mmCIF file of C-alpha atoms in Angstrom:
data_model
loop_
_atom_site.group_PDB
_atom_site.id
_atom_site.type_symbol
_atom_site.label_atom_id
_atom_site.label_comp_id
_atom_site.label_asym_id
_atom_site.label_seq_id
_atom_site.Cartn_x
_atom_site.Cartn_y
_atom_site.Cartn_z
ATOM 1 C CA MET A 27 8.625 2.325 8.486
ATOM 2 C CA LYS A 28 6.455 1.448 5.517
ATOM 3 C CA ARG A 29 7.873 -1.181 3.179
ATOM 4 C CA ASN A 30 7.120 0.795 0.010
ATOM 5 C CA GLU A 31 9.082 3.786 1.350
ATOM 6 C CA VAL A 32 12.077 1.601 2.096
ATOM 7 C CA LEU A 33 11.941 -0.117 -1.287
ATOM 8 C CA LYS A 34 11.772 3.221 -3.083
ATOM 9 C CA ALA A 35 14.891 4.307 -1.222
ATOM 10 C CA VAL A 36 16.539 0.969 -1.982
ATOM 11 C CA VAL A 37 15.905 1.447 -5.707
ATOM 12 C CA ILE A 38 17.697 4.799 -5.505
ATOM 13 C CA LEU A 39 20.544 3.089 -3.662
ATOM 14 C CA GLN A 40 20.703 0.574 -6.482
ATOM 15 C CA ALA A 41 21.083 3.443 -8.931
ATOM 16 C CA VAL A 42 24.107 4.646 -6.968
ATOM 17 C CA CYS A 43 25.646 1.209 -7.373
ATOM 18 C CA MET A 44 24.804 1.088 -11.078
ATOM 19 C CA ILE A 45 26.518 4.404 -11.724
ATOM 20 C CA ALA A 46 29.559 3.385 -9.695
ATOM 21 C CA LEU A 47 29.858 0.160 -11.681
ATOM 22 C CA THR A 48 30.322 2.058 -14.921
ATOM 23 C CA GLY A 49 33.778 2.989 -13.705
ATOM 24 C CA MET A 50 33.304 6.651 -14.559
ATOM 25 C CA VAL A 51 34.631 9.479 -12.411
ATOM 26 C CA MET A 52 32.254 12.411 -11.943
ATOM 27 C CA VAL A 53 34.119 15.696 -12.107
ATOM 28 C CA LYS A 54 31.084 17.970 -12.056
ATOM 29 C CA VAL A 55 27.742 17.920 -10.313
ATOM 30 C CA TRP A 56 24.534 19.590 -11.299
ATOM 31 C CA PRO A 57 21.641 21.462 -9.683
ATOM 32 C CA LEU A 58 18.928 19.634 -7.811
ATOM 33 C CA PRO A 59 15.372 20.885 -7.469
ATOM 34 C CA GLY A 60 15.359 23.389 -4.620
ATOM 35 C CA LEU A 61 19.140 23.801 -4.619
ATOM 36 C CA ARG A 62 21.425 26.100 -6.558
ATOM 37 C CA GLY A 63 21.084 26.556 -10.323
ATOM 38 C CA ASN A 64 23.136 28.859 -12.532
ATOM 39 C CA GLU A 65 23.554 32.551 -11.806
ATOM 40 C CA GLN A 66 20.243 33.347 -13.496
ATOM 41 C CA GLY A 67 18.462 30.754 -11.302
ATOM 42 C CA GLU A 68 17.917 28.386 -14.219
ATOM 43 C CA GLN A 69 18.137 24.644 -13.886
ATOM 44 C CA THR A 70 20.787 23.173 -16.149
ATOM 45 C CA SER A 71 21.112 19.725 -17.656
ATOM 46 C CA PRO A 72 23.599 17.300 -16.112
ATOM 47 C CA PRO A 73 26.956 17.283 -17.866
ATOM 48 C CA ALA A 74 28.156 14.121 -19.509
ATOM 49 C CA PRO A 75 30.350 12.264 -16.976
ATOM 50 C CA THR A 76 33.984 11.960 -17.918
ATOM 51 C CA GLY A 77 36.712 9.538 -17.005
ATOM 52 C CA THR A 78 39.919 8.134 -18.411
ATOM 53 C CA GLU A 79 40.202 9.342 -21.990
ATOM 54 C CA GLY A 80 38.751 6.847 -24.381
ATOM 55 C CA SER A 81 37.468 4.489 -21.673
ATOM 56 C CA GLY A 82 33.866 5.625 -22.143
ATOM 57 C CA GLN A 83 33.948 4.687 -25.823
ATOM 58 C CA LYS A 84 34.455 1.005 -25.108
ATOM 59 C CA PRO A 85 31.315 -0.970 -26.071
ATOM 60 C CA VAL A 86 29.492 -2.641 -23.198
ATOM 61 C CA ALA A 87 26.750 -4.158 -25.366
ATOM 62 C CA SER A 88 25.504 -4.268 -28.932
ATOM 63 C CA VAL A 89 22.172 -4.626 -30.701
ATOM 64 C CA GLY A 90 22.006 -5.502 -34.381
ATOM 65 C CA GLY A 91 25.718 -4.835 -34.615
ATOM 66 C CA GLN A 92 25.304 -1.307 -33.222
ATOM 67 C CA PRO A 93 27.414 -0.777 -30.070
ATOM 68 C CA ILE A 94 26.270 0.789 -26.819
ATOM 69 C CA THR A 95 29.260 2.431 -25.179
ATOM 70 C CA GLY A 96 30.070 2.848 -21.523
ATOM 71 C CA ALA A 97 29.711 6.604 -21.947
ATOM 72 C CA GLU A 98 26.183 6.195 -23.339
ATOM 73 C CA LEU A 99 25.231 3.897 -20.468
ATOM 74 C CA THR A 100 26.593 6.300 -17.876
ATOM 75 C CA SER A 101 24.918 9.288 -19.499
ATOM 76 C CA GLU A 102 21.551 7.514 -19.481
ATOM 77 C CA LEU A 103 21.969 6.534 -15.823
ATOM 78 C CA TYR A 104 22.700 10.132 -14.890
ATOM 79 C CA LYS A 105 19.706 11.373 -16.852
ATOM 80 C CA GLN A 106 17.381 8.971 -15.044
ATOM 81 C CA TYR A 107 18.845 8.939 -11.553
ATOM 82 C CA GLY A 108 21.433 11.711 -11.306
ATOM 83 C CA ASP A 109 19.499 14.256 -9.247
ATOM 84 C CA GLU A 110 18.144 11.652 -6.855
ATOM 85 C CA VAL A 111 21.510 9.952 -6.413
ATOM 86 C CA LEU A 112 23.268 13.225 -5.666
ATOM 87 C CA ARG A 113 20.572 14.212 -3.182
ATOM 88 C CA VAL A 114 20.900 10.840 -1.422
ATOM 89 C CA MET A 115 24.665 11.253 -1.161
ATOM 90 C CA MET A 116 24.307 14.748 0.297
ATOM 91 C CA LEU A 117 21.620 13.634 2.745
ATOM 92 C CA ARG A 118 23.768 10.763 3.964
ATOM 93 C CA ARG A 119 26.558 13.203 4.727
ATOM 94 C CA ALA A 120 24.195 15.630 6.488
ATOM 95 C CA LEU A 121 22.675 12.797 8.525
ATOM 96 C CA GLU A 122 26.061 11.653 9.749
ATOM 97 C CA LEU A 123 26.877 15.209 10.827
ATOM 98 C CA GLU A 124 23.552 15.508 12.640
ATOM 99 C CA SER A 125 24.087 12.141 14.313
ATOM 100 C CA LYS A 126 27.417 13.322 15.696
ATOM 101 C CA ALA A 127 25.937 16.650 16.800
ATOM 102 C CA THR A 128 22.932 15.118 18.618
ATOM 103 C CA GLY A 129 24.437 11.844 19.785
ATOM 104 C CA LEU A 130 21.607 9.879 18.164
ATOM 105 C CA ARG A 131 22.600 6.370 17.118
ATOM 106 C CA ILE A 132 20.856 3.278 15.790
ATOM 107 C CA SER A 133 21.770 0.237 17.847
ATOM 108 C CA GLN A 134 22.354 -3.124 16.210
ATOM 109 C CA GLU A 135 19.458 -4.506 18.258
ATOM 110 C CA GLU A 136 17.056 -1.898 16.884
ATOM 111 C CA LEU A 137 18.288 -2.466 13.337
ATOM 112 C CA ASP A 138 17.878 -6.231 13.752
ATOM 113 C CA ARG A 139 14.284 -5.763 14.961
ATOM 114 C CA GLU A 140 13.437 -3.571 11.971
ATOM 115 C CA ILE A 141 14.935 -6.043 9.505
ATOM 116 C CA ALA A 142 13.117 -8.931 11.207
ATOM 117 C CA ALA A 143 9.805 -7.084 10.896
ATOM 118 C CA ALA A 144 10.430 -6.418 7.203
ATOM 119 C CA ALA A 145 11.371 -10.053 6.620
ATOM 120 C CA GLU A 146 8.106 -11.403 8.051
ATOM 121 C CA GLY A 147 6.431 -11.164 4.657
ATOM 122 C CA TYR A 148 9.210 -13.225 3.070
ATOM 123 C CA GLY A 149 9.250 -16.183 5.448
ATOM 124 C CA ASP A 150 12.615 -15.488 7.084
ATOM 125 C CA GLU A 151 15.524 -13.064 6.876
ATOM 126 C CA GLU A 152 17.538 -15.306 4.570
ATOM 127 C CA SER A 153 14.678 -15.327 2.064
ATOM 128 C CA PHE A 154 14.275 -11.564 2.445
ATOM 129 C CA TYR A 155 17.927 -10.866 1.663
ATOM 130 C CA SER A 156 17.873 -13.383 -1.165
ATOM 131 C CA MET A 157 14.852 -11.686 -2.745
ATOM 132 C CA MET A 158 16.434 -8.231 -2.414
ATOM 133 C CA LYS A 159 19.601 -9.570 -4.034
ATOM 134 C CA GLU A 160 17.661 -11.186 -6.878
ATOM 135 C CA GLN A 161 15.297 -8.297 -7.595
ATOM 136 C CA LEU A 162 17.489 -5.278 -6.781
ATOM 137 C CA GLY A 163 21.030 -6.637 -6.907
ATOM 138 C CA LEU A 164 21.806 -5.365 -3.401
ATOM 139 C CA SER A 165 23.860 -7.084 -0.740
ATOM 140 C CA LYS A 166 22.846 -7.717 2.857
ATOM 141 C CA GLU A 167 25.149 -4.916 3.988
ATOM 142 C CA GLN A 168 23.601 -2.415 1.568
ATOM 143 C CA ILE A 169 20.070 -3.286 2.697
ATOM 144 C CA GLN A 170 21.041 -2.919 6.347
ATOM 145 C CA GLU A 171 22.644 0.454 5.672
ATOM 146 C CA GLU A 172 19.461 1.693 3.987
ATOM 147 C CA TYR A 173 17.353 0.656 6.962
ATOM 148 C CA ARG A 174 19.848 2.265 9.336
ATOM 149 C CA TYR A 175 19.600 5.499 7.367
ATOM 150 C CA ARG A 176 15.793 5.518 7.430
ATOM 151 C CA LEU A 177 15.671 4.746 11.165
ATOM 152 C CA LEU A 178 18.177 7.496 11.932
ATOM 153 C CA LEU A 179 16.150 9.985 9.894
ATOM 154 C CA GLU A 180 13.009 9.001 11.800
ATOM 155 C CA HIS A 181 14.751 9.389 15.163
ATOM 156 C CA ILE A 182 16.008 12.831 14.214
ATOM 157 C CA THR A 183 12.519 13.767 13.049
ATOM 158 C CA ILE A 184 10.769 12.815 16.310
ATOM 159 C CA LYS A 185 13.506 13.560 18.866
ATOM 160 C CA ASP A 186 11.669 16.636 20.218
ATOM 161 C CA ILE A 187 8.165 15.154 20.125
ATOM 162 C CA THR A 188 6.713 13.828 23.380
ATOM 163 C CA VAL A 189 3.903 11.281 23.328
ATOM 164 C CA ALA A 190 2.238 10.431 26.646
ATOM 165 C CA ASP A 191 1.373 6.850 27.586
ATOM 166 C CA HIS A 192 -2.374 7.519 27.612
ATOM 167 C CA GLU A 193 -2.106 8.894 24.066
ATOM 168 C CA VAL A 194 -0.412 5.683 22.954
ATOM 169 C CA ASP A 195 -3.163 3.620 24.572
ATOM 170 C CA ARG A 196 -5.805 5.621 22.748
ATOM 171 C CA TYR A 197 -3.912 5.374 19.449
ATOM 172 C CA MET A 198 -3.725 1.579 19.723
ATOM 173 C CA GLN A 199 -7.431 1.408 20.469
ATOM 174 C CA ASP A 200 -8.241 3.619 17.476
ATOM 175 C CA HIS A 201 -5.977 1.660 15.085
ATOM 176 C CA PRO A 202 -6.433 -1.999 16.027
ATOM 177 C CA GLU A 203 -5.634 -3.150 12.476
ATOM 178 C CA GLN A 204 -2.025 -2.032 12.957
ATOM 179 C CA PHE A 205 -1.438 -3.934 16.191
ATOM 180 C CA GLU A 206 -3.670 -6.990 16.115
ATOM 181 C CA PRO A 207 -2.236 -10.342 14.972
ATOM 182 C CA GLN A 208 -2.108 -10.659 11.197
ATOM 183 C CA LEU A 209 -2.636 -13.926 9.368
ATOM 184 C CA GLN A 210 -0.138 -14.909 6.673
ATOM 185 C CA PHE A 211 -0.061 -17.745 4.149
ATOM 186 C CA HIS A 212 2.989 -19.499 2.771
ATOM 187 C CA LEU A 213 1.912 -20.166 -0.808
ATOM 188 C CA ARG A 214 3.290 -21.846 -3.884
ATOM 189 C CA TRP A 215 1.653 -21.446 -7.249
ATOM 190 C CA ILE A 216 1.763 -22.559 -10.861
ATOM 191 C CA VAL A 217 0.494 -20.016 -13.392
ATOM 192 C CA THR A 218 -0.705 -21.078 -16.849
ATOM 193 C CA ASN A 219 -2.154 -19.206 -19.799
ATOM 194 C CA THR A 220 -5.330 -21.300 -20.139
ATOM 195 C CA ARG A 221 -7.720 -23.243 -17.922
ATOM 196 C CA GLU A 222 -7.041 -26.378 -19.952
ATOM 197 C CA GLN A 223 -3.313 -26.147 -19.201
ATOM 198 C CA ALA A 224 -4.038 -25.601 -15.521
ATOM 199 C CA GLU A 225 -6.363 -28.607 -15.367
ATOM 200 C CA SER A 226 -3.747 -30.769 -17.079
ATOM 201 C CA VAL A 227 -1.112 -29.757 -14.509
ATOM 202 C CA LEU A 228 -3.593 -30.261 -11.661
ATOM 203 C CA ALA A 229 -4.253 -33.804 -12.863
ATOM 204 C CA LYS A 230 -0.519 -34.563 -12.736
ATOM 205 C CA LEU A 231 -0.346 -33.161 -9.207
ATOM 206 C CA MET A 232 -3.264 -35.329 -8.132
ATOM 207 C CA ASP A 233 -1.342 -38.314 -9.509
ATOM 208 C CA GLY A 234 1.502 -37.536 -7.115
ATOM 209 C CA GLU A 235 3.834 -35.319 -9.152
ATOM 210 C CA SER A 236 5.968 -32.849 -7.195
ATOM 211 C CA PHE A 237 4.474 -29.360 -7.020
ATOM 212 C CA ALA A 238 7.924 -27.738 -7.260
ATOM 213 C CA ALA A 239 8.851 -29.849 -10.269
ATOM 214 C CA MET A 240 5.582 -29.019 -12.032
ATOM 215 C CA ALA A 241 6.118 -25.312 -11.331
ATOM 216 C CA ARG A 242 9.564 -25.413 -12.910
ATOM 217 C CA LEU A 243 8.210 -27.205 -15.968
ATOM 218 C CA TYR A 244 4.896 -25.456 -16.574
ATOM 219 C CA SER A 245 4.573 -22.162 -14.670
ATOM 220 C CA ASN A 246 4.878 -19.007 -16.771
ATOM 221 C CA ASP A 247 5.545 -16.806 -13.741
ATOM 222 C CA GLN A 248 9.193 -16.032 -14.360
ATOM 223 C CA PHE A 249 9.743 -14.703 -10.828
ATOM 224 C CA THR A 250 8.796 -17.918 -9.033
ATOM 225 C CA ALA A 251 9.030 -20.827 -11.496
ATOM 226 C CA GLU A 252 12.691 -21.618 -10.789
ATOM 227 C CA ASP A 253 11.953 -21.596 -7.048
ATOM 228 C CA GLY A 254 9.223 -24.192 -7.468
ATOM 229 C CA GLY A 255 6.482 -21.575 -7.541
ATOM 230 C CA ASP A 256 7.304 -20.351 -4.014
ATOM 231 C CA LEU A 257 5.641 -17.009 -3.198
ATOM 232 C CA GLY A 258 6.890 -16.923 0.382
ATOM 233 C CA MET A 259 4.742 -15.531 3.197
ATOM 234 C CA ILE A 260 1.800 -13.404 2.039
ATOM 235 C CA ASP A 261 -0.543 -11.341 4.187
ATOM 236 C CA ALA A 262 -4.101 -12.647 4.148
ATOM 237 C CA ASP A 263 -5.226 -9.240 2.849
ATOM 238 C CA ASP A 264 -2.283 -8.539 0.540
ATOM 239 C CA PRO A 265 -3.596 -6.130 -2.144
ATOM 240 C CA PHE A 266 -1.099 -7.368 -4.728
ATOM 241 C CA TYR A 267 -2.722 -10.788 -5.032
ATOM 242 C CA ASP A 268 -6.173 -11.656 -6.381
ATOM 243 C CA ASP A 269 -8.891 -11.950 -3.766
ATOM 244 C CA GLU A 270 -9.826 -15.349 -5.187
ATOM 245 C CA VAL A 271 -6.344 -16.677 -4.372
ATOM 246 C CA LEU A 272 -6.416 -15.334 -0.808
ATOM 247 C CA VAL A 273 -9.961 -16.542 -0.158
ATOM 248 C CA ALA A 274 -9.062 -20.001 -1.415
ATOM 249 C CA ALA A 275 -5.935 -20.091 0.767
ATOM 250 C CA ALA A 276 -7.966 -19.098 3.844
ATOM 251 C CA GLY A 277 -10.120 -22.218 3.482
ATOM 252 C CA MET A 278 -7.301 -24.666 2.765
ATOM 253 C CA ALA A 279 -5.441 -27.071 5.000
ATOM 254 C CA VAL A 280 -1.638 -27.091 4.990
ATOM 255 C CA ALA A 281 -0.286 -29.135 2.027
ATOM 256 C CA GLU A 282 -3.660 -28.906 0.244
ATOM 257 C CA ILE A 283 -3.746 -27.979 -3.462
ATOM 258 C CA ALA A 284 -6.512 -25.951 -5.112
ATOM 259 C CA GLY A 285 -7.340 -24.629 -8.558
ATOM 260 C CA PRO A 286 -7.646 -23.646 -11.283
ATOM 261 C CA ILE A 287 -8.203 -20.080 -10.045
ATOM 262 C CA GLU A 288 -8.753 -17.406 -12.679
ATOM 263 C CA LEU A 289 -6.403 -14.453 -12.217
ATOM 264 C CA THR A 290 -7.095 -10.852 -13.117
ATOM 265 C CA GLU A 291 -4.040 -10.473 -15.372
ATOM 266 C CA GLN A 292 -1.989 -13.663 -15.565
ATOM 267 C CA GLY A 293 -4.287 -16.458 -16.640
ATOM 268 C CA TYR A 294 -4.989 -19.346 -14.246
ATOM 269 C CA ALA A 295 -3.306 -20.477 -11.063
ATOM 270 C CA ILE A 296 -2.999 -23.669 -9.080
ATOM 271 C CA ILE A 297 -1.981 -22.994 -5.485
ATOM 272 C CA GLU A 298 -0.552 -25.048 -2.651
ATOM 273 C CA LEU A 299 -0.742 -23.927 0.976
ATOM 274 C CA ALA A 300 2.697 -24.712 2.379
ATOM 275 C CA GLY A 301 2.000 -23.156 5.767
ATOM 276 C CA ARG A 302 0.312 -20.392 7.710
ATOM 277 C CA LYS A 303 1.246 -18.253 10.690
ATOM 278 C CA SER A 304 0.127 -15.270 12.729
ATOM 279 C CA THR A 305 2.416 -12.253 13.133
ATOM 280 C CA SER A 306 1.653 -11.864 16.841
ATOM 281 C CA ASN A 307 5.269 -12.344 17.827
ATOM 282 C CA LEU A 308 5.944 -8.880 19.255
ATOM 283 C CA ALA A 309 5.907 -8.483 23.019
ATOM 284 C CA SER A 310 3.368 -6.022 24.380
ATOM 285 C CA ASP A 311 6.034 -3.494 25.402
ATOM 286 C CA ARG A 312 7.526 -3.524 21.900
ATOM 287 C CA LEU A 313 4.089 -3.025 20.378
ATOM 288 C CA PHE A 314 3.543 -0.118 22.739
ATOM 289 C CA GLU A 315 6.799 1.567 21.721
ATOM 290 C CA GLN A 316 6.054 0.881 18.057
ATOM 291 C CA ALA A 317 2.745 2.679 18.483
ATOM 292 C CA ARG A 318 4.461 5.582 20.268
ATOM 293 C CA ARG A 319 6.907 5.945 17.390
ATOM 294 C CA GLN A 320 4.153 5.831 14.766
ATOM 295 C CA LEU A 321 2.109 8.455 16.588
ATOM 296 C CA ALA A 322 5.159 10.699 16.930
ATOM 297 C CA LEU A 323 5.860 10.381 13.206
ATOM 298 C CA GLU A 324 2.275 11.358 12.396
ATOM 299 C CA ARG A 325 2.707 14.507 14.472
ATOM 300 C CA ALA A 326 6.121 15.353 13.082
ATOM 301 C CA LYS A 327 7.082 17.201 9.950
ATOM 302 C CA PRO A 328 7.124 15.106 6.759
ATOM 303 C CA LEU A 329 10.438 13.322 6.303
ATOM 304 C CA ASN A 330 11.196 15.154 3.050
ATOM 305 C CA VAL A 331 10.838 18.484 4.886
ATOM 306 C CA VAL A 332 13.263 17.291 7.575
ATOM 307 C CA GLU A 333 15.689 16.251 4.848
ATOM 308 C CA ASP A 334 15.548 19.722 3.282
ATOM 309 C CA GLU A 335 16.160 21.306 6.685
ATOM 310 C CA LEU A 336 19.192 19.090 7.259
ATOM 311 C CA LEU A 337 20.674 20.059 3.910
ATOM 312 C CA LYS A 338 20.170 23.738 4.727
ATOM 313 C CA ARG A 339 21.579 23.357 8.269
ATOM 314 C CA TYR A 340 24.822 21.929 6.944
ATOM 315 C CA ASP A 341 25.157 24.394 4.047
ATOM 316 C CA ALA A 342 24.584 21.782 1.354
ATOM 317 C CA MET A 343 25.077 23.180 -2.110
ATOM 318 C CA VAL A 344 25.607 21.898 -5.606
ATOM 319 C CA MET A 345 28.702 23.139 -7.367
ATOM 320 C CA LYS A 346 28.566 24.277 -10.968
#
């Protein structure tokens, strides 16, 4: 399962939580793309959610003395996320029905393996859950449920696809980058606006100042400054970080500090290599089954097509 696919689904899950937190009760639902519209087949706009009379008029924020009411917040959430949230809710229901009909289940062991694989880029599972909580506001249980849902959908998608052992062998030979050990760096950084600022901070570090303390004082990266500049575990070829940073890290010893490094967008960085590791922890049989699953998914229908088929199979419809 690709991380960006999971995170996209997690963002939608977050929207569900945001709408629920408004305390509004939805009494109508609206058409989704590909599902029922009005009698003329037209797509209609989502109705304003309603709840206890007067409760939606209570201000939840204000700007320049102008209030933003709960009703306005809820309406905006529905405009932005309503169709996707409703589709997710319907798909969850259809998936549970299909799971009961086919007997397919996701074991706790399989879920734990998937979470562990996702957490590799964050150092450990605790850091992974902490980052998801900080960035998306989701609990450990919500993250696990999203992974369970995606795994179940994948199993349903490939349940009738057979992949022979020799095909898996060939697939692994043809895609070595997916199954060979991958180098990761545990990095900390301090980001400044100018080279002069970076050199000043570097001088303090060379005099023995704590890297974490300097990051909290001087780094302008709001996502890592409070954590002492900790970026967690980063793939050696991570496309989201400047090549200059990754190249520098590759040539550093653990606990070594380097910089200033000019960044494409953020100014200048000083980095510290806190550790390095190789992600060659999977046993050969697990790698083999991972390859079998990936090959089956490549041969299967796209997941969004399977989702549409599930909705149709269980007579999913949107009420007016």
